[in-house]
């Protein structure tokens, strides 16, 4: 077996080979976590973790022309032993396309236990076949054999040749004539011949021996007559994705049935890149995210220009499906693409849409099979063969845009894992396919290992004020039949955005539109989610459109729907057949005679009327039960299912066989993230009993924390549960004072999700408790967790600014900064710290709350001297220093330091970055020095001693792998010193920096100009 890496560029060759070898790793049952990892004294090509078992491997990949010798194996053995210091159970693989010398194999066979496994060309081939990533050579030969018919003198060589190419794995089938190689065909990993144009392109990247002979390839796909297939498919997708309706919403008959172009309600969404692995989330709040690149909000169009495959995570109702519809329509109709200024790439992509909720996953399910089945579902089966040719070549040519909507809606976790494993295999066969996949975050965790490798993961940003403005105006334009002036609609927008509690309810399109319905019909803005959901359900079932539909009796229908929602949730289902729903409604009547004994409508009539009147329940497809084809239903949005489940628990509308104590029942589901929202809603609906629920949650979280600390581990579930706890407090569920305090305290210690909730809490019933706790902790300058409380101290100060104009805020800042109370000073500094962050990242929403950009700049520039003096006075108090340096890091992104405090401040920063560069204080000190080093260029002799310069030079020589900002600080100090060779500084920067980082570019510029 011969394997060729198809690239004439030696640098590209290595990366391409490692990428294709990740397919082999996948076939072995592992998922690649990292590639090309540089570590001190060694480099690891691939680090992977098993998909099902708790074990990892490191992989060395070699694309040499010569077989690998024993010395190469011994070097890898040393690397593997270094890795086993941290992970004793880690295994190793050495993969070589040229195989291994006989002495090397003999050397390895003499060890009592294999040090690692060797994979040569034959083993690579076997693994690719076993992983279903590649068809067998026999199948490839069968595809190429058609060319033999045209020339009786042609025969197929027995030499097997595999090609690793950017478009995937290819078989190279050589043709001989009288024993001489005269040409070849290329067969894709899927078994299809590569057509002429693509084959000629690949030919140019092959070794010289193949570039000079004939290529046998079928004609290009545009000659096959696939226009009809594309036209039928485009018509189908535009019909399915080109519009949205407002069925089930409280609007007039015309608006509820009218189909609106998807562009009418689509907004130019933004996304935030998430850490590569969910367990690697940054701890702390918005300011702790460090470099701006990690918190950058990006437009979808910008992302698709750079990234080939992305996963988009968001809560229910955030517009994930609308996003998929927008992309499908935009790439089938260029005119409609131009209707929205979202800068989508102008590419000839063919969108292929798969909906998670429509899938029936079995062991035989393949992604290619799902795509090939589209003509049958879309009612153009006569074009099946043309459609297959069309999509196969589109995928091979890298022009396919695969859109998978709602992978979390594959309800069974085993089926979801099976689907994503198949997706990973599909992408190994067709690596040039572009992918946009959407999911709820909770449902994504199960398949994160599969998806993280092949996709860059983003989270949909919450609606901005501009988004709310656009959606609100669109809603009134398309839904409200009463003419409304712009001033009236602007007033509605302001009422939403000016009230922090209501603003939180408008975090995504579903909640915003529901809020607008409620506002329209009850004339006020709800402050709790349960009020919003309750009023929305009341509107949908009873008070809306009484002229067109007889109202449903809430006392009869809501208990039955709640009972149904509870049973679906407890079973982990989002769909139920008509038959099951009927049985469940009848069961509810039997279980709750005191509530439902006198119901006058049949169970079937309830289903029909709920769907017809409100669309709270909607048809979702069909299922087969006992040989019968039955209609299946689901709640219009999962949010309604969760709320009704909470209503069932709070009102005891549940089966008698269940635990009737709501707290005991919910405790059984504390560990299940799919119950998080139900628990939060129950905490409010349960009234006084909610206090017992919160007490149980606090105890459960504390128990988990103790358990995790004993194992020296952390848990995603702790973060999630702490967020649940604080959500209960934010929603003003009843709680014992000590539990409310514990919940807030736990949130500050263990969860970064909670930041931003404190402003709401401070204005509510638990405001005094939260403020007292934060102030108390801020009063201890030596407290280990001082930094945690410092992060939310800005909310305490912001709460005091209510009703003040910019001059009043400025005066309050002055008073607090000059206060004798440490807590009051830190609250003011935290406020400046937070505003500096928002100023730097151009987040105008909080800036507008406090007087606008100019006013905020004045707050920061006018008070930076005070923060510097505070730092100089506190230079030996490490916990306090951390807070102050962190604040200065963000403040100096926008303002310069006054001359009066410049040198003393710099001396404090230099102490930390040179003496404790690995500490957070050293990290942030380096950040500040990188911001202000331009101000310090002429003061090197005053700031740096001979010992300091010696330390800096030692760091430069050793090229220490310091935290990034500490390394920036060392580089900045080397520039300030003005006695260190520029080439040494440049070499250091090149060895430790990211070439694409804007901050490093500024430091490089300083080296050149110094």
XYZ file of C-alpha atoms in Angstrom, residues 150-637:
488
model
C -12.987 2.018 -24.387
C -9.550 0.410 -24.863
C -9.093 -3.360 -24.849
C -5.358 -2.948 -24.246
C -5.874 -1.163 -20.930
C -5.602 -3.035 -17.653
C -5.690 -2.001 -14.010
C -2.498 -2.096 -11.984
C -2.388 -4.256 -8.895
C -0.532 -1.526 -6.960
C -2.831 0.069 -4.338
C -2.341 3.848 -4.020
C -4.189 6.117 -1.571
C -4.137 9.907 -1.832
C -4.588 12.202 1.199
C -6.083 15.385 -0.233
C -7.818 18.447 1.223
C -11.085 17.172 -0.267
C -10.696 13.872 1.587
C -9.277 10.436 0.865
C -8.976 9.322 -2.757
C -8.087 6.047 -4.420
C -5.618 6.423 -7.284
C -6.318 3.587 -9.735
C -3.473 3.191 -12.224
C -4.065 1.996 -15.801
C -1.321 0.145 -17.641
C -0.820 -0.771 -21.276
C 1.630 -3.557 -22.052
C 3.016 -3.257 -18.526
C 3.611 0.514 -18.686
C 1.565 2.968 -16.589
C -0.252 5.283 -19.020
C -2.873 6.960 -16.858
C -5.013 6.855 -13.744
C -8.449 7.596 -12.300
C -9.286 9.176 -8.972
C -12.082 7.651 -6.914
C -13.475 9.605 -3.965
C -13.725 7.980 -0.537
C -17.460 7.617 -1.151
C -16.805 5.396 -4.192
C -17.635 7.959 -6.896
C -15.254 8.899 -9.691
C -13.835 12.411 -9.470
C -14.943 14.350 -12.587
C -12.584 15.960 -15.077
C -12.116 19.512 -13.749
C -11.628 18.440 -10.132
C -9.350 15.558 -11.165
C -7.135 17.874 -13.237
C -6.839 20.225 -10.265
C -5.828 17.371 -7.938
C -3.398 16.015 -10.542
C -1.291 19.175 -10.278
C -0.603 18.437 -6.588
C 0.537 14.837 -7.171
C 4.147 13.638 -7.617
C 5.819 14.222 -10.994
C 5.240 10.635 -12.153
C 1.482 11.252 -12.251
C 1.497 14.820 -13.566
C 2.850 13.690 -16.948
C 0.346 10.931 -17.758
C -3.290 10.855 -18.824
C -6.155 11.130 -16.357
C -9.298 9.091 -16.927
C -12.301 10.926 -15.509
C -16.018 11.357 -16.236
C -17.284 14.603 -17.670
C -18.147 17.478 -15.348
C -21.559 17.510 -13.617
C -22.886 20.549 -15.500
C -22.963 18.294 -18.570
C -25.234 15.746 -16.871
C -28.490 17.686 -17.054
C -29.075 18.263 -13.322
C -30.832 21.594 -13.822
C -34.277 20.089 -13.305
C -33.206 18.452 -10.055
C -31.748 21.694 -8.746
C -34.829 23.661 -9.781
C -37.194 21.209 -8.046
C -35.033 21.181 -4.924
C -34.762 24.972 -4.806
C -38.522 25.300 -5.116
C -39.005 22.841 -2.250
C -36.532 24.586 0.079
C -37.857 28.073 -0.699
C -41.356 26.855 0.093
C -40.246 25.247 3.358
C -37.823 27.951 4.520
C -38.794 31.106 2.689
C -41.488 32.267 5.066
C -42.693 32.161 8.638
C -46.179 32.376 10.102
C -47.525 33.670 13.382
C -49.954 30.813 13.882
C -50.992 30.404 17.484
C -50.250 33.994 18.453
C -52.863 36.533 19.597
C -53.272 38.417 16.337
C -56.204 38.838 13.994
C -57.206 36.065 11.593
C -55.320 37.497 8.643
C -52.065 38.069 10.517
C -52.136 34.628 12.131
C -52.457 32.764 8.828
C -50.473 35.093 6.592
C -47.055 33.915 5.524
C -44.376 36.527 5.995
C -41.079 36.450 4.157
C -38.402 35.288 6.550
C -36.581 38.585 5.936
C -39.443 40.518 7.589
C -38.553 39.237 11.068
C -34.900 38.292 10.582
C -32.249 40.381 12.302
C -28.540 40.529 11.551
C -27.512 38.254 14.379
C -24.236 38.304 16.254
C -22.420 35.456 17.942
C -19.752 34.964 20.589
C -17.090 32.312 20.177
C -17.177 29.760 22.962
C -14.153 27.937 24.401
C -13.068 24.930 22.349
C -14.368 22.624 25.069
C -17.270 23.530 27.297
C -15.323 22.543 30.395
C -12.722 25.196 29.566
C -15.039 28.180 30.077
C -13.385 31.206 31.630
C -14.248 31.791 35.256
C -15.321 35.271 36.308
C -17.399 37.948 34.653
C -17.259 39.904 31.435
C -14.075 41.667 32.472
C -12.279 38.441 33.326
C -12.355 37.243 29.779
C -9.012 38.881 29.178
C -8.055 39.609 25.569
C -10.740 41.264 23.529
C -10.547 38.544 20.907
C -12.121 36.080 23.380
C -15.214 38.205 23.904
C -15.527 39.611 20.432
C -19.082 39.704 19.142
C -19.033 38.722 15.468
C -21.588 38.951 12.713
C -22.648 35.723 11.063
C -21.394 36.886 7.674
C -17.923 37.592 9.056
C -17.771 34.145 10.632
C -18.877 32.258 7.515
C -16.180 34.042 5.520
C -13.494 32.544 7.774
C -14.898 29.332 9.272
C -15.969 26.298 7.229
C -17.925 24.582 9.982
C -19.697 26.154 12.938
C -22.103 25.088 15.663
C -24.484 27.745 16.990
C -25.852 27.261 20.509
C -28.755 29.206 22.002
C -31.746 28.852 24.342
C -35.211 28.010 22.952
C -36.815 30.790 20.975
C -33.568 32.575 20.175
C -33.985 32.382 16.412
C -31.911 29.293 15.581
C -34.443 27.983 13.066
C -34.900 31.436 11.541
C -31.130 31.609 11.098
C -31.170 28.301 9.191
C -34.061 29.546 7.029
C -32.215 32.760 6.253
C -29.123 30.881 5.064
C -31.138 28.397 3.004
C -33.065 31.152 1.220
C -30.069 33.471 0.793
C -28.011 30.849 -1.047
C -30.847 29.744 -3.318
C -32.028 33.242 -4.204
C -29.276 35.901 -4.570
C -31.898 38.663 -4.792
C -33.301 37.777 -1.372
C -29.763 37.547 -0.002
C -29.347 41.249 -0.823
C -32.497 42.246 1.091
C -30.637 42.107 4.413
C -27.304 43.780 4.997
C -25.679 40.928 6.918
C -22.578 40.572 4.738
C -23.072 36.903 3.917
C -20.245 35.650 1.678
C -21.058 35.809 -2.039
C -20.441 32.131 -2.708
C -22.215 29.638 -5.010
C -23.115 27.360 -2.113
C -25.963 24.887 -2.345
C -27.811 24.706 1.007
C -28.865 21.246 2.184
C -31.307 21.398 5.103
C -31.774 18.686 7.758
C -34.109 19.211 10.745
C -33.263 17.350 13.935
C -36.877 16.891 14.977
C -37.712 15.136 11.687
C -35.055 12.451 12.033
C -35.627 8.830 12.907
C -32.140 7.609 13.757
C -31.263 3.914 13.540
C -27.991 2.024 13.306
C -28.387 2.074 9.520
C -28.868 5.853 9.304
C -26.225 7.713 7.333
C -25.985 11.433 6.601
C -25.635 10.727 2.901
C -28.745 8.558 3.072
C -30.727 11.367 4.703
C -29.642 13.767 1.959
C -30.374 11.308 -0.838
C -33.875 10.795 0.612
C -34.857 14.433 0.024
C -36.478 13.860 -3.444
C -38.882 11.333 -1.928
C -39.900 13.687 0.894
C -40.103 16.675 -1.444
C -42.317 14.881 -3.985
C -39.902 14.784 -6.947
C -38.807 11.104 -6.860
C -38.522 11.023 -10.679
C -35.397 13.185 -10.341
C -33.789 11.002 -7.697
C -30.736 9.981 -9.747
C -30.103 13.508 -11.020
C -30.393 14.872 -7.496
C -27.890 12.338 -6.184
C -25.377 13.260 -8.888
C -25.956 16.928 -8.143
C -25.374 16.720 -4.384
C -22.514 14.213 -4.606
C -20.479 16.460 -6.875
C -21.504 19.615 -5.010
C -20.173 18.082 -1.799
C -16.950 16.871 -3.399
C -16.378 20.301 -4.941
C -16.761 22.059 -1.583
C -19.889 23.956 -2.674
C -22.353 22.299 -0.306
C -23.639 24.173 2.755
C -25.090 21.608 5.154
C -27.621 23.222 7.507
C -28.645 21.070 10.493
C -31.394 22.663 12.549
C -31.837 21.632 16.188
C -29.576 18.660 16.779
C -30.804 18.692 20.396
C -34.299 17.889 19.098
C -33.171 14.323 18.474
C -34.719 13.482 21.830
C -33.000 10.145 22.494
C -29.413 10.787 23.612
C -28.139 7.503 22.169
C -29.658 8.379 18.801
C -28.183 11.884 19.037
C -24.713 10.457 19.681
C -25.154 8.010 16.827
C -26.128 10.848 14.511
C -23.121 13.003 15.411
C -20.757 10.037 15.076
C -22.168 9.516 11.589
C -21.810 13.235 10.931
C -18.134 13.054 11.924
C -17.637 10.114 9.532
C -19.494 11.983 6.774
C -17.254 15.024 7.219
C -14.178 12.799 7.047
C -15.406 11.564 3.668
C -16.434 15.059 2.525
C -14.139 17.455 4.453
C -14.851 20.320 2.021
C -18.543 20.459 2.945
C -19.462 23.593 4.884
C -21.633 23.151 7.956
C -23.877 25.274 10.158
C -25.413 23.299 13.011
C -27.743 24.650 15.695
C -28.609 23.300 19.128
C -29.659 24.183 22.632
C -26.620 24.157 24.899
C -28.047 21.560 27.292
C -28.650 19.121 24.443
C -25.268 19.863 22.928
C -23.184 18.687 25.877
C -23.970 15.045 25.115
C -22.395 15.322 21.655
C -19.868 18.090 22.320
C -16.860 15.782 21.911
C -17.934 14.795 18.396
C -18.849 18.322 17.319
C -16.064 20.306 18.990
C -13.433 18.699 16.806
C -15.038 19.533 13.480
C -16.817 22.795 14.361
C -15.987 26.144 15.871
C -18.653 26.622 18.531
C -20.504 29.918 18.949
C -23.295 31.140 21.171
C -26.041 33.393 19.823
C -25.790 36.782 21.466
C -28.787 38.090 23.332
C -30.882 40.714 21.583
C -29.327 44.152 21.559
C -31.380 47.308 21.911
C -31.069 47.758 18.145
C -32.445 44.225 17.617
C -35.355 44.925 19.962
C -36.072 48.165 18.106
C -36.134 46.409 14.718
C -38.189 43.416 15.869
C -40.715 45.579 17.709
C -41.250 47.795 14.665
C -41.531 44.688 12.453
C -44.047 43.151 14.841
C -46.286 46.216 14.786
C -45.958 46.508 11.006
C -47.016 42.917 10.335
C -49.175 41.990 13.313
C -50.986 44.934 14.841
C -53.906 45.959 12.606
C -54.184 49.325 14.367
C -52.019 52.032 12.778
C -49.339 53.044 15.284
C -47.039 56.013 14.950
C -43.301 55.691 15.249
C -43.335 57.637 18.523
C -45.751 55.137 20.068
C -43.612 52.147 19.028
C -40.431 53.899 20.207
C -42.128 54.407 23.567
C -42.859 50.671 23.777
C -39.210 49.941 22.963
C -38.039 52.349 25.659
C -40.327 50.761 28.245
C -38.704 47.443 27.469
C -35.086 48.607 27.402
C -35.225 51.067 30.308
C -36.446 48.534 32.874
C -33.798 45.953 33.686
C -36.305 43.284 34.745
C -38.399 43.660 31.626
C -35.248 43.965 29.521
C -34.170 40.536 30.717
C -37.446 39.078 29.506
C -36.660 40.377 26.028
C -33.408 38.447 25.735
C -34.550 36.443 22.697
C -37.173 36.768 19.928
C -39.642 34.320 21.488
C -39.757 36.132 24.811
C -39.801 39.550 23.153
C -42.720 38.752 20.859
C -44.650 37.075 23.650
C -43.993 40.113 25.831
C -45.321 42.355 23.049
C -48.479 40.248 22.827
C -48.959 40.500 26.566
C -48.223 44.225 26.559
C -50.726 44.764 23.798
C -53.534 42.863 25.497
C -53.033 43.717 29.174
C -51.419 47.128 28.689
C -48.442 46.568 31.002
C -45.044 44.935 31.170
C -44.708 41.781 33.324
C -41.813 41.640 35.763
C -41.699 37.863 36.328
C -41.466 35.105 33.789
C -44.319 33.153 35.337
C -46.578 36.178 34.855
C -45.441 36.419 31.247
C -46.037 32.723 30.555
C -49.305 32.658 32.459
C -50.691 35.663 30.610
C -49.463 34.317 27.284
C -51.237 30.982 27.832
C -54.366 32.776 28.999
C -54.332 34.876 25.845
C -53.742 31.920 23.580
C -56.421 29.714 25.115
C -59.145 32.100 26.193
C -59.085 35.873 25.807
C -57.617 36.212 22.344
C -59.848 36.398 19.276
C -63.109 35.426 20.967
C -64.991 36.399 17.815
C -63.270 33.750 15.742
C -63.018 30.914 18.270
C -65.006 29.982 21.326
C -62.761 30.462 24.359
C -61.445 27.351 26.077
C -62.113 26.844 29.769
C -58.746 27.417 31.477
C -59.825 25.489 34.579
C -60.306 22.423 32.410
C -57.643 22.741 29.741
C -54.614 23.979 31.701
C -54.632 21.053 34.200
C -54.834 18.571 31.327
C -52.066 20.275 29.362
C -49.961 20.499 32.516
C -50.486 16.809 33.250
C -49.446 16.017 29.666
C -46.387 18.300 29.855
C -45.316 16.680 33.131
C -45.565 13.151 31.734
C -43.625 14.122 28.594
C -40.921 15.839 30.648
C -40.579 12.995 33.141
C -40.170 10.612 30.173
C -37.684 12.901 28.436
C -39.992 13.345 25.454
C -40.859 16.380 23.363
C -43.407 14.605 21.169
C -46.473 12.491 21.802
C -48.771 10.700 19.404
C -52.408 11.658 19.160
C -53.277 8.311 20.743
C -50.903 8.864 23.688
C -52.232 12.361 24.251
C -55.797 11.110 24.287
C -54.867 8.404 26.811
C -52.987 10.946 28.935
C -55.950 13.359 29.049
C -58.276 10.520 30.045
C -55.747 9.406 32.676
C -55.599 12.966 34.023
C -59.371 13.008 34.448
C -59.236 9.722 36.314
C -56.311 10.795 38.519
C -57.802 14.214 39.356
C -61.586 13.798 39.651
C -61.887 16.781 41.979
C -60.433 18.939 39.195
C -61.648 17.305 35.980
C -64.674 15.129 36.788
C -67.083 17.546 35.140
C -65.138 18.264 31.950
C -67.636 18.559 29.125
C -65.359 18.080 26.111
C -63.812 14.832 24.949
C -60.063 14.345 25.057
C -59.915 14.409 21.259
C -61.900 17.642 21.177
C -59.454 19.257 23.618
C -56.545 18.335 21.354
C -58.311 19.638 18.257
C -59.406 22.920 19.827
C -56.077 23.642 21.522
C -54.291 23.162 18.226
C -56.861 25.082 16.192
C -57.238 27.976 18.592
C -53.824 28.507 20.064
C -51.240 26.217 18.433
C -49.840 25.571 21.893
C -49.894 22.018 20.584
C -48.880 21.563 16.962
C -48.649 18.621 14.606
C -45.050 17.553 14.332
C -45.189 14.547 12.008
C -46.237 10.914 12.245
C -45.291 7.848 14.226
C -46.161 4.164 13.896
C -47.781 2.476 16.894
C -49.065 -1.093 16.773
C -48.835 -1.027 12.989
C -50.895 2.179 12.695
C -49.696 5.502 11.329
C -50.557 8.153 13.948
C -50.133 11.913 14.039
C -47.613 13.136 16.594
C -47.748 16.474 18.416
C -45.425 18.703 20.374
C -45.677 21.935 22.326
C -45.107 24.898 20.053
C -42.075 25.857 22.117
